[in-house]
PDB file of C-alpha atoms and ligand atoms in Angstrom:
ATOM      1  CA  MET A   1     -18.737  -4.080   0.716  1.00 41.00           C
ATOM      2  CA  PRO A   2     -17.291  -4.730   3.931  1.00 43.00           C
ATOM      3  CA  PRO A   3     -19.448  -4.193   7.212  1.00 40.00           C
ATOM      4  CA  GLU A   4     -19.495  -0.423   7.841  1.00 40.00           C
ATOM      5  CA  ASP A   5     -17.326  -0.628  11.335  1.00 38.00           C
ATOM      6  CA  HIS A   6     -14.192  -1.499   9.781  1.00 34.00           C
ATOM      7  CA  LYS A   7     -11.392   0.975  10.254  1.00 35.00           C
ATOM      8  CA  ALA A   8      -7.923   0.734   9.437  1.00 38.00           C
ATOM      9  CA  PRO A   9      -4.429   0.692  11.287  1.00 35.00           C
ATOM     10  CA  ALA A  10      -2.286   3.611  11.509  1.00 36.00           C
ATOM     11  CA  GLU A  11      -1.029   3.963   7.983  1.00 39.00           C
ATOM     12  CA  LEU A  12      -0.901   7.330   6.360  1.00 35.00           C
ATOM     13  CA  PRO A  13       0.645  10.188   7.594  1.00 35.00           C
ATOM     14  CA  ARG A  14      -0.515  10.489  10.930  1.00 34.00           C
ATOM     15  CA  PRO A  15      -0.814   7.984  13.793  1.00 34.00           C
ATOM     16  CA  GLY A  16      -4.180   6.752  14.258  1.00 38.00           C
ATOM     17  CA  HIS A  17      -5.614   7.771  10.675  1.00 44.00           C
ATOM     18  CA  SER A  18      -6.054   4.852   8.460  1.00 51.00           C
ATOM     19  CA  ARG A  19      -5.776   5.208   4.552  1.00 52.00           C
ATOM     20  CA  ARG A  20      -9.755   5.482   4.191  1.00 56.00           C
ATOM     21  CA  ASP A  21     -10.189   7.487   7.494  1.00 51.00           C
ATOM     22  CA  PHE A  22      -7.220  10.040   5.909  1.00 44.00           C
ATOM     23  CA  LEU A  23      -9.482  10.399   2.501  1.00 45.00           C
ATOM     24  CA  ARG A  24     -12.886  10.624   4.241  1.00 45.00           C
ATOM     25  CA  GLY A  25     -11.401  12.875   7.054  1.00 36.00           C
ATOM     26  CA  SER A  26      -9.930  15.585   4.262  1.00 33.00           C
ATOM     27  CA  SER A  27     -10.613  17.022   0.714  1.00 32.00           C
ATOM     28  CA  LEU A  28      -8.794  15.329  -1.883  1.00 35.00           C
ATOM     29  CA  ALA A  29      -7.191  18.992  -2.273  1.00 36.00           C
ATOM     30  CA  ALA A  30      -6.232  18.606   1.059  1.00 36.00           C
ATOM     31  CA  ALA A  31      -4.626  15.297   0.398  1.00 38.00           C
ATOM     32  CA  GLY A  32      -3.000  16.376  -2.748  1.00 43.00           C
ATOM     33  CA  ALA A  33      -1.292  18.950  -0.707  1.00 42.00           C
ATOM     34  CA  VAL A  34       0.217  16.903   1.575  1.00 41.00           C
ATOM     35  CA  MET A  35       1.641  14.969  -1.033  1.00 50.00           C
ATOM     36  CA  ALA A  36       2.465  18.110  -3.023  1.00 52.00           C
ATOM     37  CA  THR A  37       4.606  19.203  -0.124  1.00 55.00           C
ATOM     38  CA  SER A  38       6.896  15.984   0.015  1.00 61.00           C
ATOM     39  CA  ALA A  39       6.760  15.615  -3.536  1.00 63.00           C
ATOM     40  CA  GLU A  40       8.013  18.778  -4.464  1.00 65.00           C
ATOM     41  CA  THR A  41      11.200  18.731  -2.575  1.00 63.00           C
ATOM     42  CA  ALA A  42      11.803  15.538  -3.990  1.00 65.00           C
ATOM     43  CA  MET A  43      11.981  17.050  -7.172  1.00 64.00           C
ATOM     44  CA  HIS A  44      14.432  20.032  -6.169  1.00 60.00           C
ATOM     45  CA  GLU A  45      16.141  17.359  -5.275  1.00 61.00           C
ATOM     46  CA  ALA A  46      16.108  15.294  -8.200  1.00 60.00           C
ATOM     47  CA  ARG A  47      16.129  18.281 -10.214  1.00 61.00           C
ATOM     48  CA  ALA A  48      13.245  18.136 -12.643  1.00 68.00           C
ATOM     49  CA  ASP A  49      12.810  21.113 -14.812  1.00 75.00           C
ATOM     50  CA  VAL A  50      10.718  23.997 -12.937  1.00 78.00           C
ATOM     51  CA  SER A  51       8.889  26.638 -14.353  1.00 80.00           C
ATOM     52  CA  GLU A  52       6.766  28.972 -12.751  1.00 81.00           C
ATOM     53  CA  THR A  53       2.732  30.000 -14.331  1.00 81.00           C
ATOM     54  CA  ASP A  54       1.040  32.638 -12.145  1.00 83.00           C
ATOM     55  CA  GLY A  55       2.804  31.413  -9.167  1.00 82.00           C
ATOM     56  CA  VAL A  56       2.384  28.044  -9.530  1.00 81.00           C
ATOM     57  CA  ALA A  57       5.439  25.725 -10.305  1.00 76.00           C
ATOM     58  CA  ILE A  58       4.836  23.468 -13.212  1.00 77.00           C
ATOM     59  CA  TYR A  59       7.472  20.389 -13.067  1.00 77.00           C
ATOM     60  CA  SER A  60       8.116  18.601 -16.027  1.00 78.00           C
ATOM     61  CA  GLY A  61      10.730  16.917 -18.382  1.00 87.00           C
ATOM     62  CA  THR A  62      12.410  13.386 -16.314  1.00 90.00           C
ATOM     63  CA  CYS A  63      14.149  13.132 -13.370  1.00 91.00           C
ATOM     64  CA  PRO A  64      16.580   9.945 -12.043  1.00 93.00           C
ATOM     65  CA  ILE A  65      15.616   8.887  -8.547  1.00 94.00           C
ATOM     66  CA  GLU A  66      16.878   5.807  -6.572  1.00 95.00           C
ATOM     67  CA  LEU A  67      14.369   3.620  -4.958  1.00 97.00           C
ATOM     68  CA  LYS A  68      14.886   0.894  -2.756  1.00 98.00           C
ATOM     69  CA  VAL A  69      12.218  -1.934  -3.945  1.00 98.00           C
ATOM     70  CA  ASN A  70      12.303  -5.334  -1.869  1.00 98.00           C
ATOM     71  CA  GLY A  71      15.989  -4.442  -0.715  1.00 97.00           C
ATOM     72  CA  GLU A  72      17.467  -3.841  -3.794  1.00 97.00           C
ATOM     73  CA  ALA A  73      18.645  -0.458  -4.750  1.00 97.00           C
ATOM     74  CA  MET A  74      16.940   0.294  -8.247  1.00 97.00           C
ATOM     75  CA  SER A  75      17.841   3.556 -10.047  1.00 96.00           C
ATOM     76  CA  VAL A  76      15.315   4.754 -12.914  1.00 96.00           C
ATOM     77  CA  THR A  77      14.732   7.788 -14.686  1.00 95.00           C
ATOM     78  CA  ILE A  78      10.755   9.298 -14.477  1.00 95.00           C
ATOM     79  CA  GLU A  79       8.362  12.115 -15.078  1.00 94.00           C
ATOM     80  CA  PRO A  80       7.809  13.891 -11.930  1.00 92.00           C
ATOM     81  CA  ARG A  81       3.880  12.946 -12.456  1.00 93.00           C
ATOM     82  CA  SER A  82       4.747   9.338 -12.579  1.00 96.00           C
ATOM     83  CA  THR A  83       2.893   7.299  -9.772  1.00 98.00           C
ATOM     84  CA  LEU A  84       4.791   4.628  -7.425  1.00 98.00           C
ATOM     85  CA  LEU A  85       2.453   2.130  -9.335  1.00 98.00           C
ATOM     86  CA  ASP A  86       3.594   3.208 -12.714  1.00 98.00           C
ATOM     87  CA  THR A  87       6.651   2.965 -11.882  1.00 98.00           C
ATOM     88  CA  LEU A  88       6.821  -0.427  -9.819  1.00 98.00           C
ATOM     89  CA  ARG A  89       4.673  -2.270 -12.724  1.00 98.00           C
ATOM     90  CA  ASN A  90       6.092  -0.028 -16.130  1.00 97.00           C
ATOM     91  CA  ARG A  91       9.561   0.644 -15.632  1.00 97.00           C
ATOM     92  CA  LEU A  92      10.834  -1.891 -12.574  1.00 98.00           C
ATOM     93  CA  GLY A  93       8.866  -5.092 -13.926  1.00 98.00           C
ATOM     94  CA  VAL A  94       7.759  -5.363 -10.170  1.00 98.00           C
ATOM     95  CA  THR A  95       3.881  -6.272 -11.083  1.00 98.00           C
ATOM     96  CA  GLY A  96       2.847  -7.700  -7.315  1.00 98.00           C
ATOM     97  CA  PRO A  97       0.911  -4.057  -6.378  1.00 98.00           C
ATOM     98  CA  LYS A  98      -2.481  -4.192  -9.057  1.00 98.00           C
ATOM     99  CA  ARG A  99      -4.118  -1.431 -10.574  1.00 98.00           C
ATOM    100  CA  VAL A 100      -7.854  -1.848 -10.168  1.00 97.00           C
ATOM    101  CA  CYS A 101      -9.611   1.369  -9.328  1.00 98.00           C
ATOM    102  CA  ASP A 102      -6.354   3.771  -9.813  1.00 97.00           C
ATOM    103  CA  ARG A 103      -7.825   6.233  -7.093  1.00 96.00           C
ATOM    104  CA  ALA A 104      -7.516   4.840  -3.445  1.00 97.00           C
ATOM    105  CA  SER A 105     -10.458   3.298  -2.980  1.00 97.00           C
ATOM    106  CA  CYS A 106      -9.820  -0.548  -3.568  1.00 98.00           C
ATOM    107  CA  GLY A 107      -6.391  -1.411  -1.760  1.00 98.00           C
ATOM    108  CA  ALA A 108      -5.544  -3.435  -4.710  1.00 98.00           C
ATOM    109  CA  CYS A 109      -1.971  -1.512  -5.227  1.00 98.00           C
ATOM    110  CA  THR A 110      -1.035  -1.627  -1.929  1.00 98.00           C
ATOM    111  CA  VAL A 111       3.053  -1.656  -0.949  1.00 98.00           C
ATOM    112  CA  ILE A 112       4.662  -1.121   2.222  1.00 98.00           C
ATOM    113  CA  LEU A 113       6.471   2.270   2.679  1.00 98.00           C
ATOM    114  CA  ASP A 114       8.668   2.431   5.481  1.00 97.00           C
ATOM    115  CA  GLY A 115       6.726   0.191   7.125  1.00 97.00           C
ATOM    116  CA  ASP A 116       3.395   1.664   6.264  1.00 97.00           C
ATOM    117  CA  ALA A 117       0.584   0.432   3.980  1.00 98.00           C
ATOM    118  CA  VAL A 118      -0.331   2.950   1.330  1.00 98.00           C
ATOM    119  CA  TYR A 119      -1.742   3.145  -1.582  1.00 98.00           C
ATOM    120  CA  SER A 120       0.835   3.410  -4.845  1.00 98.00           C
ATOM    121  CA  CYS A 121      -1.886   3.946  -7.060  1.00 98.00           C
ATOM    122  CA  THR A 122      -2.071   7.397  -5.488  1.00 97.00           C
ATOM    123  CA  THR A 123       1.960   8.344  -4.064  1.00 98.00           C
ATOM    124  CA  LEU A 124       4.299   9.873  -6.492  1.00 96.00           C
ATOM    125  CA  ALA A 125       7.260   7.801  -7.086  1.00 97.00           C
ATOM    126  CA  ILE A 126       9.528  10.776  -6.386  1.00 94.00           C
ATOM    127  CA  SER A 127       8.265  11.046  -2.904  1.00 95.00           C
ATOM    128  CA  CYS A 128       9.576   7.821  -2.262  1.00 97.00           C
ATOM    129  CA  ALA A 129      13.097   8.229  -3.291  1.00 94.00           C
ATOM    130  CA  ASP A 130      15.204   6.714  -0.877  1.00 88.00           C
ATOM    131  CA  HIS A 131      12.430   5.613   1.451  1.00 96.00           C
ATOM    132  CA  GLU A 132      12.276   1.592   2.045  1.00 97.00           C
ATOM    133  CA  VAL A 133       9.287   0.359  -0.308  1.00 98.00           C
ATOM    134  CA  ARG A 134       8.297  -3.497  -0.234  1.00 98.00           C
ATOM    135  CA  THR A 135       5.631  -5.375  -2.054  1.00 98.00           C
ATOM    136  CA  LEU A 136       4.434  -8.999  -1.907  1.00 97.00           C
ATOM    137  CA  GLU A 137       7.204 -10.147  -3.860  1.00 98.00           C
ATOM    138  CA  SER A 138       9.298 -10.083  -1.083  1.00 98.00           C
ATOM    139  CA  PHE A 139       7.214 -11.826   1.222  1.00 98.00           C
ATOM    140  CA  GLU A 140       8.347 -15.274   2.768  1.00 96.00           C
ATOM    141  CA  THR A 141       5.833 -17.967   1.467  1.00 97.00           C
ATOM    142  CA  ASP A 142       6.135 -20.928   3.643  1.00 96.00           C
ATOM    143  CA  GLU A 143       4.257 -22.642   6.106  1.00 96.00           C
ATOM    144  CA  GLY A 144       2.930 -20.047   8.983  1.00 94.00           C
ATOM    145  CA  SER A 145       3.356 -16.621   6.291  1.00 97.00           C
ATOM    146  CA  VAL A 146       1.130 -14.474   5.332  1.00 98.00           C
ATOM    147  CA  PRO A 147       0.172 -15.816   1.474  1.00 98.00           C
ATOM    148  CA  HIS A 148       0.250 -19.308   3.082  1.00 98.00           C
ATOM    149  CA  ALA A 149      -2.801 -18.710   5.375  1.00 98.00           C
ATOM    150  CA  PHE A 150      -4.537 -17.188   2.236  1.00 98.00           C
ATOM    151  CA  HIS A 151      -3.759 -20.537   0.495  1.00 98.00           C
ATOM    152  CA  GLN A 152      -4.949 -22.397   3.229  1.00 98.00           C
ATOM    153  CA  ASN A 153      -8.690 -20.319   3.682  1.00 98.00           C
ATOM    154  CA  ASP A 154      -9.121 -20.271  -0.251  1.00 96.00           C
ATOM    155  CA  ALA A 155      -9.407 -16.348   0.688  1.00 97.00           C
ATOM    156  CA  LEU A 156      -9.752 -15.781  -3.086  1.00 96.00           C
ATOM    157  CA  MET A 157     -11.867 -15.879  -6.297  1.00 96.00           C
ATOM    158  CA  CYS A 158     -11.126 -13.321  -9.210  1.00 97.00           C
ATOM    159  CA  GLY A 159      -7.716 -12.780  -7.126  1.00 96.00           C
ATOM    160  CA  TYR A 160      -7.384  -8.850  -8.150  1.00 96.00           C
ATOM    161  CA  CYS A 161      -7.945  -7.749  -4.484  1.00 98.00           C
ATOM    162  CA  THR A 162      -5.494 -10.232  -3.490  1.00 98.00           C
ATOM    163  CA  PRO A 163      -2.122  -9.079  -3.343  1.00 98.00           C
ATOM    164  CA  GLY A 164      -3.176  -5.627  -1.624  1.00 98.00           C
ATOM    165  CA  PHE A 165      -4.864  -7.780   0.709  1.00 98.00           C
ATOM    166  CA  VAL A 166      -2.388  -9.919   1.337  1.00 98.00           C
ATOM    167  CA  THR A 167       0.616  -6.727   1.894  1.00 98.00           C
ATOM    168  CA  ALA A 168      -2.226  -5.173   3.890  1.00 98.00           C
ATOM    169  CA  CYS A 169      -2.220  -7.802   6.176  1.00 98.00           C
ATOM    170  CA  GLN A 170       1.333  -8.098   6.320  1.00 98.00           C
ATOM    171  CA  ALA A 171       2.109  -4.472   7.526  1.00 98.00           C
ATOM    172  CA  TRP A 172      -0.758  -5.201  10.026  1.00 97.00           C
ATOM    173  CA  LEU A 173       0.898  -7.783  11.426  1.00 96.00           C
ATOM    174  CA  GLU A 174       4.368  -6.322  11.313  1.00 96.00           C
ATOM    175  CA  LYS A 175       2.821  -3.647  13.342  1.00 95.00           C
ATOM    176  CA  ASN A 176       1.130  -5.431  15.704  1.00 94.00           C
ATOM    177  CA  PRO A 177       3.719  -8.097  16.385  1.00 90.00           C
ATOM    178  CA  GLY A 178       3.181 -11.122  19.177  1.00 87.00           C
ATOM    179  CA  GLN A 179      -0.734 -10.223  19.438  1.00 86.00           C
ATOM    180  CA  GLU A 180      -3.531 -12.390  18.736  1.00 88.00           C
ATOM    181  CA  PRO A 181      -6.038  -9.898  17.523  1.00 95.00           C
ATOM    182  CA  THR A 182      -9.765 -10.383  17.074  1.00 97.00           C
ATOM    183  CA  LEU A 183     -11.860 -10.488  13.906  1.00 97.00           C
ATOM    184  CA  ASP A 184     -12.616  -6.747  14.521  1.00 97.00           C
ATOM    185  CA  ASP A 185      -9.259  -5.987  14.870  1.00 97.00           C
ATOM    186  CA  ILE A 186      -8.498  -7.772  11.275  1.00 97.00           C
ATOM    187  CA  LYS A 187     -11.367  -6.061   9.726  1.00 97.00           C
ATOM    188  CA  GLN A 188     -10.190  -2.543  11.266  1.00 96.00           C
ATOM    189  CA  GLY A 189      -6.791  -3.375  10.400  1.00 96.00           C
ATOM    190  CA  LEU A 190      -7.620  -4.219   6.971  1.00 98.00           C
ATOM    191  CA  ASP A 191     -10.467  -1.666   6.160  1.00 96.00           C
ATOM    192  CA  GLY A 192      -8.242   0.379   3.524  1.00 97.00           C
ATOM    193  CA  ASN A 193      -9.164  -2.745   1.344  1.00 98.00           C
ATOM    194  CA  ILE A 194     -12.055  -3.990  -1.379  1.00 98.00           C
ATOM    195  CA  CYS A 195     -13.121  -7.128  -2.683  1.00 98.00           C
ATOM    196  CA  ARG A 196     -15.569  -7.560  -5.319  1.00 97.00           C
ATOM    197  CA  CYS A 197     -16.030 -10.724  -5.192  1.00 97.00           C
ATOM    198  CA  GLY A 198     -16.840 -11.046  -1.287  1.00 97.00           C
ATOM    199  CA  THR A 199     -14.285 -13.043   0.114  1.00 97.00           C
ATOM    200  CA  TYR A 200     -13.921 -11.405   3.202  1.00 98.00           C
ATOM    201  CA  ILE A 201     -14.404 -14.843   5.410  1.00 97.00           C
ATOM    202  CA  GLY A 202     -11.888 -16.449   4.241  1.00 98.00           C
ATOM    203  CA  VAL A 203      -9.436 -13.320   4.236  1.00 98.00           C
ATOM    204  CA  PHE A 204     -10.268 -12.846   8.174  1.00 98.00           C
ATOM    205  CA  GLN A 205      -9.782 -16.211   9.016  1.00 98.00           C
ATOM    206  CA  ALA A 206      -6.553 -15.645   7.005  1.00 98.00           C
ATOM    207  CA  ALA A 207      -5.342 -12.610   8.373  1.00 98.00           C
ATOM    208  CA  LEU A 208      -6.430 -14.289  11.970  1.00 97.00           C
ATOM    209  CA  ASP A 209      -4.205 -17.764  11.432  1.00 97.00           C
ATOM    210  CA  ALA A 210      -1.364 -15.647  10.457  1.00 97.00           C
ATOM    211  CA  ALA A 211      -1.289 -13.155  13.310  1.00 97.00           C
ATOM    212  CA  LYS A 212      -1.664 -17.182  15.382  1.00 96.00           C
ATOM    213  CA  ALA A 213       1.312 -18.295  13.095  1.00 95.00           C
ATOM    214  CA  MET A 214       3.275 -15.194  13.870  1.00 91.00           C
ATOM    215  CA  LYS A 215       2.551 -15.638  17.641  1.00 88.00           C
ATOM    216  CA  LYS A 216       3.766 -19.090  17.635  1.00 86.00           C
ATOM    217  CA  GLY A 217       6.742 -18.537  15.714  1.00 79.00           C
ATOM    218  CA  GLY A 218       7.811 -16.008  18.394  1.00 64.00           C
ATOM    219  CA  ALA A 219       7.764 -13.135  14.978  1.00 56.00           C
TER     220      ALA A 219
HETATM  221  S1  FES B   1      -5.909   0.912  -7.652  1.00 80.10           S
HETATM  222 FE1  FES B   1      -4.793   2.098  -6.068  1.00 80.10          FE
HETATM  223  S2  FES B   1      -6.464   2.094  -4.312  1.00 80.10           S
HETATM  224 FE2  FES B   1      -7.232   0.988  -6.287  1.00 80.10          FE
HETATM  225  S1  FES B   2     -11.372 -12.084  -4.892  1.00 80.10           S
HETATM  226 FE1  FES B   2     -11.825 -10.874  -6.174  1.00 80.10          FE
HETATM  227  S2  FES B   2     -12.309  -9.048  -5.800  1.00 80.10           S
HETATM  228 FE2  FES B   2     -11.382 -10.306  -4.109  1.00 80.10          FE
END
């Protein structure tokens, strides 16, 4: 497990709150309510079938949506309950984000949504219609890139967590351009991700190296 003092950067949905802080600081019901509000609007726009039982709106059937994934517009017809992770992996063939816990606790499914690192396993695909989704398939892999730094630092063992860490690291560096972060900054920035194999030393060093390379390259 990562050290206790890890905290993530601003990611969901309010600045200053990490993915983990967000879930820790609010009940899952409250988190669901936040998701439900934006998803409800999207469902209306996507024309999902809606019925009402005891005052509760029930969405069913399927609805067509447009997703922008790695710069490419993709049309897909999904059930309103489909998560972004399911939609990416099972419907669109974008398999970079991994399913491990499937409940917002490990970070293996991390994608970048409008610049923020989010757990795609607990994000409804329908709420992402017309938003920008990026996965590690779109990242540069040459020298100085985040994936290259992970490779150079041997920052993985089984590799299940690696796509999520690479994506969270990319998102953090893009949000903090031109900085040379401290180890604590990196620990905080990657707090939303867990490595069960304990490769944190390599992961943190990779993030530090990638930040240094990014600064040197003027990115
Ligand atoms: S699979 Fe989404 S957080 Fe673990
Ligand atoms: S390398 Fe195995 S979980 Fe991280």
